[in-house]
Tab-separated table of C-alpha atoms and ligand atoms in Angstrom:
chain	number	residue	atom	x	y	z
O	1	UNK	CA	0.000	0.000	0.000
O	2	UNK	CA	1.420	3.866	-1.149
O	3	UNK	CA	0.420	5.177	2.076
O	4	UNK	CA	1.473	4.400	5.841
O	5	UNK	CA	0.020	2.342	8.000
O	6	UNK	CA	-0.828	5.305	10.755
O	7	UNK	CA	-2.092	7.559	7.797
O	8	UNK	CA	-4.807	4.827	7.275
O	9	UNK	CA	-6.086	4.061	10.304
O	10	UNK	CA	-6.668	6.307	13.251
O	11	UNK	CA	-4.218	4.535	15.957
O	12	UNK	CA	-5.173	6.785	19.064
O	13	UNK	CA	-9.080	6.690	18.232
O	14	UNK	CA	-8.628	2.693	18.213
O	15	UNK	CA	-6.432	2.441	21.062
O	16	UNK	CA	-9.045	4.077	23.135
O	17	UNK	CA	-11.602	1.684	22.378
O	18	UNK	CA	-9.204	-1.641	22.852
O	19	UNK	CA	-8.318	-0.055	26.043
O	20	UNK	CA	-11.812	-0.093	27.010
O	21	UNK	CA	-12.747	-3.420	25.027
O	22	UNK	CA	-9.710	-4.663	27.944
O	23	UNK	CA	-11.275	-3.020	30.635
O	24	UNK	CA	-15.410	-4.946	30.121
O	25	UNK	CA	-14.054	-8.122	30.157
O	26	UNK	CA	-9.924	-8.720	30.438
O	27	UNK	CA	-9.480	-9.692	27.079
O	28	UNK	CA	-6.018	-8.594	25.907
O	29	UNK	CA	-5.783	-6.312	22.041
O	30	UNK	CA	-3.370	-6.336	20.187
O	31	UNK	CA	-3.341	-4.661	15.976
O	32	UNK	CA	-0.434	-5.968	13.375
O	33	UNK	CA	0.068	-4.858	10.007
O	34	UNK	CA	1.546	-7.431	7.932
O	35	UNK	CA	5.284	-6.479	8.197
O	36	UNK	CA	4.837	-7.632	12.127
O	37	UNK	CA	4.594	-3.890	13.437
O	38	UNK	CA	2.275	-3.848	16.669
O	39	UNK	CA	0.476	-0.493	16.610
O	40	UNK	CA	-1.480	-1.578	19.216
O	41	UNK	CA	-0.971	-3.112	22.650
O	42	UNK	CA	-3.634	-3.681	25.072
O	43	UNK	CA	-4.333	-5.712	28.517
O	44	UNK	CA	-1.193	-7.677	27.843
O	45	UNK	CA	-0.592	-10.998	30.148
O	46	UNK	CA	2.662	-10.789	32.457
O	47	UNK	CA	3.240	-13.997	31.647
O	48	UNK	CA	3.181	-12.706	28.307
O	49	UNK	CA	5.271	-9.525	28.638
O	50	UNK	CA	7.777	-10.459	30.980
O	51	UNK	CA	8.155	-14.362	30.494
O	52	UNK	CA	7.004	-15.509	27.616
O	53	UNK	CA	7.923	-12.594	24.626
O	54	UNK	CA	11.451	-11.813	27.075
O	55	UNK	CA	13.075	-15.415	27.261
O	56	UNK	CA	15.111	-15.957	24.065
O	57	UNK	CA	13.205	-19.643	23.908
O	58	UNK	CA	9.406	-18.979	24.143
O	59	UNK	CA	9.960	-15.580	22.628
O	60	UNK	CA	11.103	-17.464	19.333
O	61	UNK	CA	7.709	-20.070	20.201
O	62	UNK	CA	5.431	-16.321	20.192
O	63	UNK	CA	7.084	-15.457	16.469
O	64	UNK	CA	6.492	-19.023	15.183
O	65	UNK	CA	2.457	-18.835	16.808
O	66	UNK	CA	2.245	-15.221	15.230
O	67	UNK	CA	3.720	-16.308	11.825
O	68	UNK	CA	1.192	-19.511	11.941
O	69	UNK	CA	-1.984	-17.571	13.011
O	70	UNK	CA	-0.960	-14.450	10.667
O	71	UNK	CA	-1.188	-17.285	7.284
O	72	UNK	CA	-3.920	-18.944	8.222
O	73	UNK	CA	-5.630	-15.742	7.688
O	74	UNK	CA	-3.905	-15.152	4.801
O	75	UNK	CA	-5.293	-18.138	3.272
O	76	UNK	CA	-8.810	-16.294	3.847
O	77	UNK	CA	-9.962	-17.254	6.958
O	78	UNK	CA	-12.706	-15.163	8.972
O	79	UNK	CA	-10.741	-15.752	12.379
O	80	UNK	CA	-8.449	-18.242	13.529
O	81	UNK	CA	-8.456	-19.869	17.075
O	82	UNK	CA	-4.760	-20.676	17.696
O	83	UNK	CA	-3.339	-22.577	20.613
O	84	UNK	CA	0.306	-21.135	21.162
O	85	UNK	CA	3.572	-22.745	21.789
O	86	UNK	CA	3.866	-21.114	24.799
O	87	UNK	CA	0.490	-22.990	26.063
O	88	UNK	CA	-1.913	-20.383	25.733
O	89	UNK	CA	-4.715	-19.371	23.295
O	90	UNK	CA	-4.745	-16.759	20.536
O	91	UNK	CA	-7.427	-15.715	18.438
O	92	UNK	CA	-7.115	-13.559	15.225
O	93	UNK	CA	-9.203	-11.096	12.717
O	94	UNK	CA	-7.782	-10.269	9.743
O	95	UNK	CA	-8.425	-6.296	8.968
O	96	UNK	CA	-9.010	-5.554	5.622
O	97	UNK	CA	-9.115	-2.368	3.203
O	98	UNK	CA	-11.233	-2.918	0.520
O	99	UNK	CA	-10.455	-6.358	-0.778
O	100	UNK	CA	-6.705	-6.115	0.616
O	101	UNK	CA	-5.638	-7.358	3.638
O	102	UNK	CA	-3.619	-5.080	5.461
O	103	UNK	CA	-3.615	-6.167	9.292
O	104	UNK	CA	-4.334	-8.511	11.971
O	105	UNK	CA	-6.236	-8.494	15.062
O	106	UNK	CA	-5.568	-10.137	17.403
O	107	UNK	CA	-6.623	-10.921	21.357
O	108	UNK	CA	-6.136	-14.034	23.392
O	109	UNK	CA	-3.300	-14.864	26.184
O	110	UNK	CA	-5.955	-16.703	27.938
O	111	UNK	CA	-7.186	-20.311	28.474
O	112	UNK	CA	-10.266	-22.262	27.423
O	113	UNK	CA	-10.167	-24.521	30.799
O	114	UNK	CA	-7.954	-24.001	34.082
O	115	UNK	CA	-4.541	-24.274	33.391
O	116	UNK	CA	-2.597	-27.201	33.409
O	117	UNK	CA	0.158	-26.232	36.635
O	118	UNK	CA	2.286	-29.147	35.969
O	119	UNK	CA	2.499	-28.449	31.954
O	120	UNK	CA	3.525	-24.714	33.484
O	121	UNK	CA	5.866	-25.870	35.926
O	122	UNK	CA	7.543	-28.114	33.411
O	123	UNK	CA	7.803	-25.255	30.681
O	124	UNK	CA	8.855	-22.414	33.432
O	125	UNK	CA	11.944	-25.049	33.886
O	126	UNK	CA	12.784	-25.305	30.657
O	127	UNK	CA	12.752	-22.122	30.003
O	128	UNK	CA	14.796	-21.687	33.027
O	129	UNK	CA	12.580	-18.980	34.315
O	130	UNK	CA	11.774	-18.218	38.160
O	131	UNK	CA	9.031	-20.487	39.176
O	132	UNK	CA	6.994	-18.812	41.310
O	133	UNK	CA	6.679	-15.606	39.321
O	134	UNK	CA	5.849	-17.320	36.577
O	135	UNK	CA	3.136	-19.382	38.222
O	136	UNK	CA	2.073	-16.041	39.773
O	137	UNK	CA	1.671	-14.574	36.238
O	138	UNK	CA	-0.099	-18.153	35.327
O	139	UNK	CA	-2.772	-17.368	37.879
O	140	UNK	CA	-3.960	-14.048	36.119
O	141	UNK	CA	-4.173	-15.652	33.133
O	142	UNK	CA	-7.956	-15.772	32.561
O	143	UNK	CA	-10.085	-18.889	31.704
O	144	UNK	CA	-13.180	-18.386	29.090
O	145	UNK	CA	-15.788	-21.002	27.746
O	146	UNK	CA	-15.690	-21.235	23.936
O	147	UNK	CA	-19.198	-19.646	24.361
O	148	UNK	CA	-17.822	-16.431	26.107
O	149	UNK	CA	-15.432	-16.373	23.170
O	150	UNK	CA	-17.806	-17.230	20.156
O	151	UNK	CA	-19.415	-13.912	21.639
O	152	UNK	CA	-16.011	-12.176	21.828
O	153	UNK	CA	-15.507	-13.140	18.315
O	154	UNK	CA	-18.496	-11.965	16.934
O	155	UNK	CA	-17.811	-8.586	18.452
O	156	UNK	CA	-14.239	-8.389	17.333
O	157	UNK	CA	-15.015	-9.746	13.313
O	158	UNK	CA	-17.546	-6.740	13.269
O	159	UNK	CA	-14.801	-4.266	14.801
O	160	UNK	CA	-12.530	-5.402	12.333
O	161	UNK	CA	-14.247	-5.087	9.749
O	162	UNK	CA	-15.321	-1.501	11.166
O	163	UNK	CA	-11.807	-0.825	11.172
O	164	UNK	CA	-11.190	-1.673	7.535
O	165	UNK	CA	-14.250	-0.047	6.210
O	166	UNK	CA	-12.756	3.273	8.014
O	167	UNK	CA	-9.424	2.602	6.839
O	168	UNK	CA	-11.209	2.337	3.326
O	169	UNK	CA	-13.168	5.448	4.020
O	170	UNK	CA	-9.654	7.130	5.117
O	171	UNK	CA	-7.932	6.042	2.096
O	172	UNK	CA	-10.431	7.114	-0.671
O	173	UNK	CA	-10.238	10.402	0.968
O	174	UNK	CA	-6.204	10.427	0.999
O	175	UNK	CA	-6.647	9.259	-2.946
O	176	UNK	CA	-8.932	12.150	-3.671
O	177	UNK	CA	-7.198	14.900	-1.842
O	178	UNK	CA	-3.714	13.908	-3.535
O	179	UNK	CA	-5.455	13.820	-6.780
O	180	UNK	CA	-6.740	17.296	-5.840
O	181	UNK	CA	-3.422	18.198	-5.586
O	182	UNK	CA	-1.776	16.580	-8.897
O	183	UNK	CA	-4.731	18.710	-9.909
O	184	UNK	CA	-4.132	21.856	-8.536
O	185	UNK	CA	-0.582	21.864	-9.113
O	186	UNK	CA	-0.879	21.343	-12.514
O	187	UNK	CA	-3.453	24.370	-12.597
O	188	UNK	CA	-0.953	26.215	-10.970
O	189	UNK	CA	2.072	25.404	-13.332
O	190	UNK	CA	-0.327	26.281	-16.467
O	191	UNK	CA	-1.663	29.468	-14.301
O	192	UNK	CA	2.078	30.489	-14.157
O	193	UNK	CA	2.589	29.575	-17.436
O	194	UNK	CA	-0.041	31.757	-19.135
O	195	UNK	CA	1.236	34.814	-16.667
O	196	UNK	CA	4.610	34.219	-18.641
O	197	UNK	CA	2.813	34.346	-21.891
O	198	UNK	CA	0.384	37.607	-20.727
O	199	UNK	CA	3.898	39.483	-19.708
O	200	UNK	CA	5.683	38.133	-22.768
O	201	UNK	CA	2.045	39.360	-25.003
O	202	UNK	CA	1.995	43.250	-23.155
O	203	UNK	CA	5.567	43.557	-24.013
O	204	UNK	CA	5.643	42.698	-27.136
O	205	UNK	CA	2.111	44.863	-27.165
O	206	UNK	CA	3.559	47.930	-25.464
O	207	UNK	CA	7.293	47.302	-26.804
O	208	UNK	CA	8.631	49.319	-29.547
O	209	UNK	CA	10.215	46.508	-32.026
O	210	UNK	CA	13.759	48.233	-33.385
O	211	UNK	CA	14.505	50.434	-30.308
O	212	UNK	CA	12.864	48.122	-27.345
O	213	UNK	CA	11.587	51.601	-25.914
O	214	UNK	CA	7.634	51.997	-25.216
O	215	UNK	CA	5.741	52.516	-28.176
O	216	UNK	CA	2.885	54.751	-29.230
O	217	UNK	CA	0.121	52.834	-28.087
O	218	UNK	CA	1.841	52.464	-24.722
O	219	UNK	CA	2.983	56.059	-24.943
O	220	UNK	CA	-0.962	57.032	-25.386
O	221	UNK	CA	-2.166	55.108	-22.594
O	222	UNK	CA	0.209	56.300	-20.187
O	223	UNK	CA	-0.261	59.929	-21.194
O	224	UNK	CA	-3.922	59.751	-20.472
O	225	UNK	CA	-3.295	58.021	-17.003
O	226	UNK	CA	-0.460	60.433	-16.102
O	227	UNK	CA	-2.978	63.445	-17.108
O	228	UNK	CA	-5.441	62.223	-14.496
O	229	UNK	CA	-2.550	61.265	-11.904
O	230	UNK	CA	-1.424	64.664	-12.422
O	231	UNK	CA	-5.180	66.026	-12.325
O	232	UNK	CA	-6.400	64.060	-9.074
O	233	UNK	CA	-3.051	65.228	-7.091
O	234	UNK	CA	-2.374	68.602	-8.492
O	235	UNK	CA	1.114	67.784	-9.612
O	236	UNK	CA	2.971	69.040	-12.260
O	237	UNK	CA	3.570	66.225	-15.470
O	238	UNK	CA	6.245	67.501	-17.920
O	239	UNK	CA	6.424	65.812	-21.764
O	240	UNK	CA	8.629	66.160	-23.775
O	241	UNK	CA	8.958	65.501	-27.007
O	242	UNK	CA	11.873	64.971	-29.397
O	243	UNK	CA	13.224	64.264	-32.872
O	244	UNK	CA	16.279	63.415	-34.763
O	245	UNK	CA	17.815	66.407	-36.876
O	246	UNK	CA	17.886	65.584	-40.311
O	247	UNK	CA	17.412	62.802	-40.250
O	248	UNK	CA	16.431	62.088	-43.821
O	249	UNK	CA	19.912	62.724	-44.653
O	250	UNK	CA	21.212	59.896	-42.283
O	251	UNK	CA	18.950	57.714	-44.205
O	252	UNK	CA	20.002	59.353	-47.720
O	253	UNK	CA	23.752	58.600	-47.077
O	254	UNK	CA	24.350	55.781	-45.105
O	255	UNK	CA	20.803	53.792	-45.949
O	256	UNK	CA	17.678	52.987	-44.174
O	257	UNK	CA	19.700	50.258	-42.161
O	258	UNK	CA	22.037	52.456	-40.554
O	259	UNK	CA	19.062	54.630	-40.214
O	260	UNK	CA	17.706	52.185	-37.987
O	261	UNK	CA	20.951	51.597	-35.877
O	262	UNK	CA	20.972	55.348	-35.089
O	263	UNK	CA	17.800	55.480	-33.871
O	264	UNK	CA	18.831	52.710	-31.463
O	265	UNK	CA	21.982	54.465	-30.314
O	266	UNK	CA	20.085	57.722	-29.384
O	267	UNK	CA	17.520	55.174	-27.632
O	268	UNK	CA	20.217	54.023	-25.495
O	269	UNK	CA	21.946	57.065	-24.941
O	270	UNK	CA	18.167	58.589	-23.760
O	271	UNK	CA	17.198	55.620	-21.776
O	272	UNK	CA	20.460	55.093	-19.474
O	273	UNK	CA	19.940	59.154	-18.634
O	274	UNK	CA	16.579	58.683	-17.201
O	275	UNK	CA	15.071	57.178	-13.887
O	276	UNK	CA	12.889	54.217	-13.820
O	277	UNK	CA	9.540	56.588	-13.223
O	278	UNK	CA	10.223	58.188	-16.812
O	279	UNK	CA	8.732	57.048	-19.540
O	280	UNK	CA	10.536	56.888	-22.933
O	281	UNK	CA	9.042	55.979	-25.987
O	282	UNK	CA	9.403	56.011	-29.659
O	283	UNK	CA	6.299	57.674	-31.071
O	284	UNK	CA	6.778	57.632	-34.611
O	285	UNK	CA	9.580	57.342	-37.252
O	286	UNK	CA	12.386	59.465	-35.983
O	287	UNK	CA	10.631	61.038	-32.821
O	288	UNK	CA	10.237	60.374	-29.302
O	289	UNK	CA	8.617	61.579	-25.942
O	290	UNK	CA	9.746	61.312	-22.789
O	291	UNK	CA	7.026	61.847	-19.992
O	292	UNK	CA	8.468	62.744	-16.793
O	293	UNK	CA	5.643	62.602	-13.919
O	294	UNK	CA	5.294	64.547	-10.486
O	295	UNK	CA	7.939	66.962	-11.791
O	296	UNK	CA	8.566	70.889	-12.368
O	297	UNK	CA	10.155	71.854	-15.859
O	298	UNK	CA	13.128	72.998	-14.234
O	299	UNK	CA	13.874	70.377	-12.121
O	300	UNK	CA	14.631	68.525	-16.033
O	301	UNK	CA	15.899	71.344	-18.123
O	302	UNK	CA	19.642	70.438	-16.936
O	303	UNK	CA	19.256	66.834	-17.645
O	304	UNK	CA	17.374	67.677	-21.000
O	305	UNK	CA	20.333	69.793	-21.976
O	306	UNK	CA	23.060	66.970	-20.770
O	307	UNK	CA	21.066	64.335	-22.936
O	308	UNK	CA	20.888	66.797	-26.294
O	309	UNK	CA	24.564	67.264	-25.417
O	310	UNK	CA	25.617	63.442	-24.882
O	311	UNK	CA	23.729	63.014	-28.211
O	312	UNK	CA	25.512	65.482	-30.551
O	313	UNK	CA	28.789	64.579	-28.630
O	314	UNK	CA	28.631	61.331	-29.501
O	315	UNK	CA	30.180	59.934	-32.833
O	316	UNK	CA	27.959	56.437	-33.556
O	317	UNK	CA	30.332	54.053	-35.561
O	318	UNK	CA	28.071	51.474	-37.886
O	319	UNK	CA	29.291	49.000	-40.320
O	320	UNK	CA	32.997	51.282	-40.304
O	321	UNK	CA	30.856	54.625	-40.678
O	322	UNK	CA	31.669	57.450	-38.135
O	323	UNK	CA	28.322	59.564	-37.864
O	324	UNK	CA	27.376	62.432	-36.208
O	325	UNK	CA	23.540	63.096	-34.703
O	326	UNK	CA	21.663	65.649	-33.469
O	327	UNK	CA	18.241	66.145	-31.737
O	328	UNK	CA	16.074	68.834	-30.882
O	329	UNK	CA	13.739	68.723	-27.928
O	330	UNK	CA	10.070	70.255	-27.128
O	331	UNK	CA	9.120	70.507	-23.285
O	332	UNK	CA	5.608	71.488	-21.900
O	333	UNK	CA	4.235	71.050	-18.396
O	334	UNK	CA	0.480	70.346	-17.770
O	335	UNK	CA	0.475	73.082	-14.892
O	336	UNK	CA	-1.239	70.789	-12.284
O	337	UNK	CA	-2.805	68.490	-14.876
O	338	UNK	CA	-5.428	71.542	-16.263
O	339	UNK	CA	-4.097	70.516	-19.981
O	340	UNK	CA	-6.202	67.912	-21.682
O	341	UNK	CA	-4.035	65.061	-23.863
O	342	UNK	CA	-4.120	66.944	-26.855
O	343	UNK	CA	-2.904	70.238	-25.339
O	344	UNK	CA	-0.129	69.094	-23.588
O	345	UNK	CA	0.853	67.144	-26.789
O	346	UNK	CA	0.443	70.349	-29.242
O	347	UNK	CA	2.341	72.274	-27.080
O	348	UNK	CA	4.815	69.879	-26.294
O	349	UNK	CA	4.887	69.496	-30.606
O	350	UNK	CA	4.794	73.658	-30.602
O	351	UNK	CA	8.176	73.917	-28.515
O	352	UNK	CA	9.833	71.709	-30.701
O	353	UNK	CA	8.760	73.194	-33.532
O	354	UNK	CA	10.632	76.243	-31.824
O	355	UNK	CA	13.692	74.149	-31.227
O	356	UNK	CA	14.075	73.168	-34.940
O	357	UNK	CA	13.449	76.720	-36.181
O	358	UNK	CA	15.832	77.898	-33.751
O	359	UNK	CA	18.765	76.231	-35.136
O	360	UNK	CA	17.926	72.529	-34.209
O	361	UNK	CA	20.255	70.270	-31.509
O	362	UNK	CA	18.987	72.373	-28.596
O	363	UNK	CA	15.896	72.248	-25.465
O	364	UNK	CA	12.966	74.885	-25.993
O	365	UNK	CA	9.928	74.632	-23.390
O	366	UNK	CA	6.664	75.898	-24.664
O	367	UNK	CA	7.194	79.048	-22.293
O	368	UNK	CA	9.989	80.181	-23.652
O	369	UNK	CA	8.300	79.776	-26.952
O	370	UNK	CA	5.802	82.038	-25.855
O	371	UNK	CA	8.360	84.864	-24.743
O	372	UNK	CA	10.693	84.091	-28.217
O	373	UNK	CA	6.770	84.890	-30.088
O	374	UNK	CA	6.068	87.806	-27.936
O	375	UNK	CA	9.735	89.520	-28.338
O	376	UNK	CA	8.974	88.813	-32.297
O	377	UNK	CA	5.751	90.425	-32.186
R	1	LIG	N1	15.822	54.416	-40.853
R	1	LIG	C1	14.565	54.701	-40.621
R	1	LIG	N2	14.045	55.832	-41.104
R	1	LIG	C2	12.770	56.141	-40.814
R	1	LIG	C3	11.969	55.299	-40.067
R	1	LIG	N3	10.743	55.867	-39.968
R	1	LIG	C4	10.790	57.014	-40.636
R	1	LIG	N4	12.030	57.197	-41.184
R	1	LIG	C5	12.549	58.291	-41.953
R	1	LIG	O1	12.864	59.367	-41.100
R	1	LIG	C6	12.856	60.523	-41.833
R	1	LIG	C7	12.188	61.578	-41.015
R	1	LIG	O2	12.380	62.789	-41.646
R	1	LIG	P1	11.672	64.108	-41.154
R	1	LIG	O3	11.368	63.982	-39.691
R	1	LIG	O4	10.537	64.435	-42.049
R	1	LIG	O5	12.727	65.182	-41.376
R	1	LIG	P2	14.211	65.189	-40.903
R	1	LIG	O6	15.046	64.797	-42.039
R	1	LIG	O7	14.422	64.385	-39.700
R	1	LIG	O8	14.425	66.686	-40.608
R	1	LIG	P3	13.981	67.517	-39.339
R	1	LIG	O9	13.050	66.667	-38.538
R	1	LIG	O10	13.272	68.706	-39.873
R	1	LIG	O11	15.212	67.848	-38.640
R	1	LIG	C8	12.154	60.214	-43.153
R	1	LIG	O12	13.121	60.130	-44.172
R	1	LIG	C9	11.568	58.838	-42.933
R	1	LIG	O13	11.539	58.058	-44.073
R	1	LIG	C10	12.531	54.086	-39.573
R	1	LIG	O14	11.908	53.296	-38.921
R	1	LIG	N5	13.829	53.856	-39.875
C-alpha cells in the first residue's frame, strides 16, 4: 500500500476503544500490520510480557504462533483460534481495506479450561525462568468457555471489519485529496505559465520593435493616465517631445539600415539618462517623448540639456561609418494636470517646432516659446 500504516487508520481513536474493550471483560488487544509492526498493545498478560515474549526460547515459540496464526488468515480465513507454543490461546481477525488485507487483530493470552500447573511448571523449567513468578503470572491468566469467546468473536469480526471499512473510508479520501493536488498543481504550473505568456504578449504589445523603448500605443495610454494622476493630485507632469535632426539625410547617405541603428543608439543614450519613473518611448519614425511625472520643468531642463549634449557629442560608428547626430527637444508642463491630452501634446509638438526653427540640436519649453513669439511680435 502507497500510504502508511498510521495515515490509514486512526491509531489513538482505536487504542481508546481496545483499552476499554480490555477493561469490560480482560481480554487482551493487540493490531499488526503485515510487516509484524504492533500499533497496538492492550491488557497484555505478564506472563506474556515479561516471560514468555522476554526469554530468548518462548519468545522465538510467540514469532512461530504469530507467523502460523498471521497465514492462516492469509489463506482467507474469517478468524483463527490458535493454541500457542507457549500454552496459551490466541485468536485472530484479519483487517481488511477494501479487498486487501492489510492487518491482523488479534486478542487471546488466555485459556479455554484451568490451566494445566504441571504443563507450566515443566515449561517455566525449561525455560529456566523463576518459578513462582511465573506461576504467579499463570494465575492471572484468565479462563473463558468457547461460548464467552464465540461472543467475543463476533464482536471483534464486526470491529474489524469496522476498522477496515474506516481505513477504506480514510484512504479514498487520501486518494482524492492527492489527486486534488496533482490537480491543482498542474493548474498552478499552467496558471504560471499563461502569466509568462500575458507578460511576454503586453511587451511585445507595449514594446517598440527596433529600439525596445515603449511605443505609441503604450505612450498614449500612459499619457492619459499620467494626465489624471497629475489632475487628481495637483502635480505638475512635464512631456517632452523629441526628434532626430535631419534625419532624412542619415537615411540618404548611409541607408535605411544604418538609419535604424541610429535610432537605437540615441535610444540608449536617452534611456540610461533617465530614472525608472520616466517614460521613454518612440512615437513615430524618428521622434520620441519622454514623460516625466510629479515633476517641475526645471527640475529637467539640466538633464534635458546633458542628454541633447551626450547626443551630438557622440560619434555612432556602424558597419565602419563614423556619424554624427543631433536632436532637438520640445518641453511642456500640464500646470497641475489643467491641460487635456491633446494640449499638452500640441504644445509639447509647438516647442519643438521652436527648437528646430531655432537652429535645431537644442531644449525649448513651450514658455519660452511664448516669450521668443512675444519679443517677435
Ligand atoms: N531608418 C529609418 N528611417 C525612418 C523610419 N521611420 C521614418 N524614417 C525616416 O525618417 C525621416 C524623417 O524625416 P523628417 O522627420 O521628415 O525630417 P528630418 O530629415 O528628420 O528633418 P527635421 O526633422 O526637420 O530635422 C524620413 O526620411 C523617414 O523616411 C525608420 O523606422 N527607420
Amino acid at each position: 500500500m502507497k500510504y502508511a500504516f498510521t495515515e490509514i487508520f486512526d491509531i489513538p481513536k482505536l487504542t481508546e476503544l481496545c483499552e476499554s474493550f480490555t477493561r469490560i471483560n480482560g481480554t487482551v488487544t493487540a493490531l499488526l500490520d503485515l510487516d509484524g509492526n504492533v500499533h497496538i498493545k492492550t491488557g497484555w498478560q505478564p506472563i506474556c510480557t515479561q516471560f514468555h515474549r522476554l526469554n530468548e526460547k518462548s519468545a522465538a515459540r510467540c514469532l512461530e504462533s504469530d507467523t502460523a496464526i498471521a497465514n492462516k488468515l492469509a489463506q482467507g480465513e474469517k478468524y483463527n483460534v490458535y493454541q500457542c507454543k507457549n500454552g496459551l490461546v490466541d485468536v485472530a481477525v484479519p483487517i481488511y481495506v477494501g479487498n486487501q488485507h492489510v492487518a491482523n487483530f488479534f486478542t487471546g493470552q488466555f485459556l479455554f479450561q484451568p490451566a494445566d500447573h504441571s504443563y507450566f511448571h515443566q515449561q517455566a523449567k525449561e525455560l529456566g525462568v523463576e518459578i513462582i513468578p511465573y506461576m504467579d503470572a499463570l494465575k492471572k491468566v484468565p479462563v473463558f468457555s468457547e461460548d464467552e469467546i464465540k461472543r467475543i468473536m463476533t464482536f471483534l469480526v464486526a470491529l474489524a471489519q469496522t476498522i477496515g471499512e474506516m481505513g477504506k473510508a480514510r484512504l479514498d479520501l487520501l486518494r482524492l485529496s492527492e489527486a486534488e493536488r496533482v490537480q491543482n498543481a498542474a493548474l498552478k504550473r499552467k496558471t504560471s505559465e499563461l502569466k509568462v505568456a500575458k507578460q511576454a504578449l503586453e511587451k511585445l504589445a507595449s514594446e517598440d520593435a527596433l529600439t525596445g523603448l515603449c511605443n505609441r500605443r503604450y505612450f498614449d495610454k500612459t499619457l492619459s493616465q499620467e494626465i489624471l494622476r497629475a489632475r487628481r493630485y495637483q502635480h505638475s507632469l512635464v512631456l517632452c517631445l523629441f526628434d532626430v535632426d535631419k534625419f532624412k539625410v542619415i537615411n540618404d547617405t548611409y541607408g535605411h539600415g544604418i538609419g535604424d541603428a541610429v535610432l537605437q543608439h540615441i535610444s540608449t543614450i536617452v534611456l540610461n539618462s533617465l530614472r525608472k519613473t520616466d517614460t521613454v518611448s518612440r512615437i513615430g519614425g524618428d521622434e520620441f517623448s519622454i514623460l516625466f511625472p510629479e515633476t517641475e520643468n526645471e527640475h529637467i531642463e539640466a538633464l534635458l540639456q546633458s542628454i541633447c549634449n551626450k547626443i551630438a557629442n557622440t560619434q555612432i560608428e556602424i558597419n565602419g561609418y563614423q556619424i554624427r547626430v543631433s536632436c532637438s527637444f520640445g518641453t511642456a508642463s500640464s500646470e497641475g494636470g489643467n491641460l487635456s491630452e491633446r494640449e499638452l501634446m500640441e504644445r509639447a509638438d509647438r516647442a519643438l517646432y521652436g527648437a528646430k526653427s531655432e537652429g535645431r540640436n537644442q531644449v525649448m519649453h513651450f514658455s519660452s516659446l511664448l516669450q521668443t513669439t512675444s519679443l517677435l511680435s
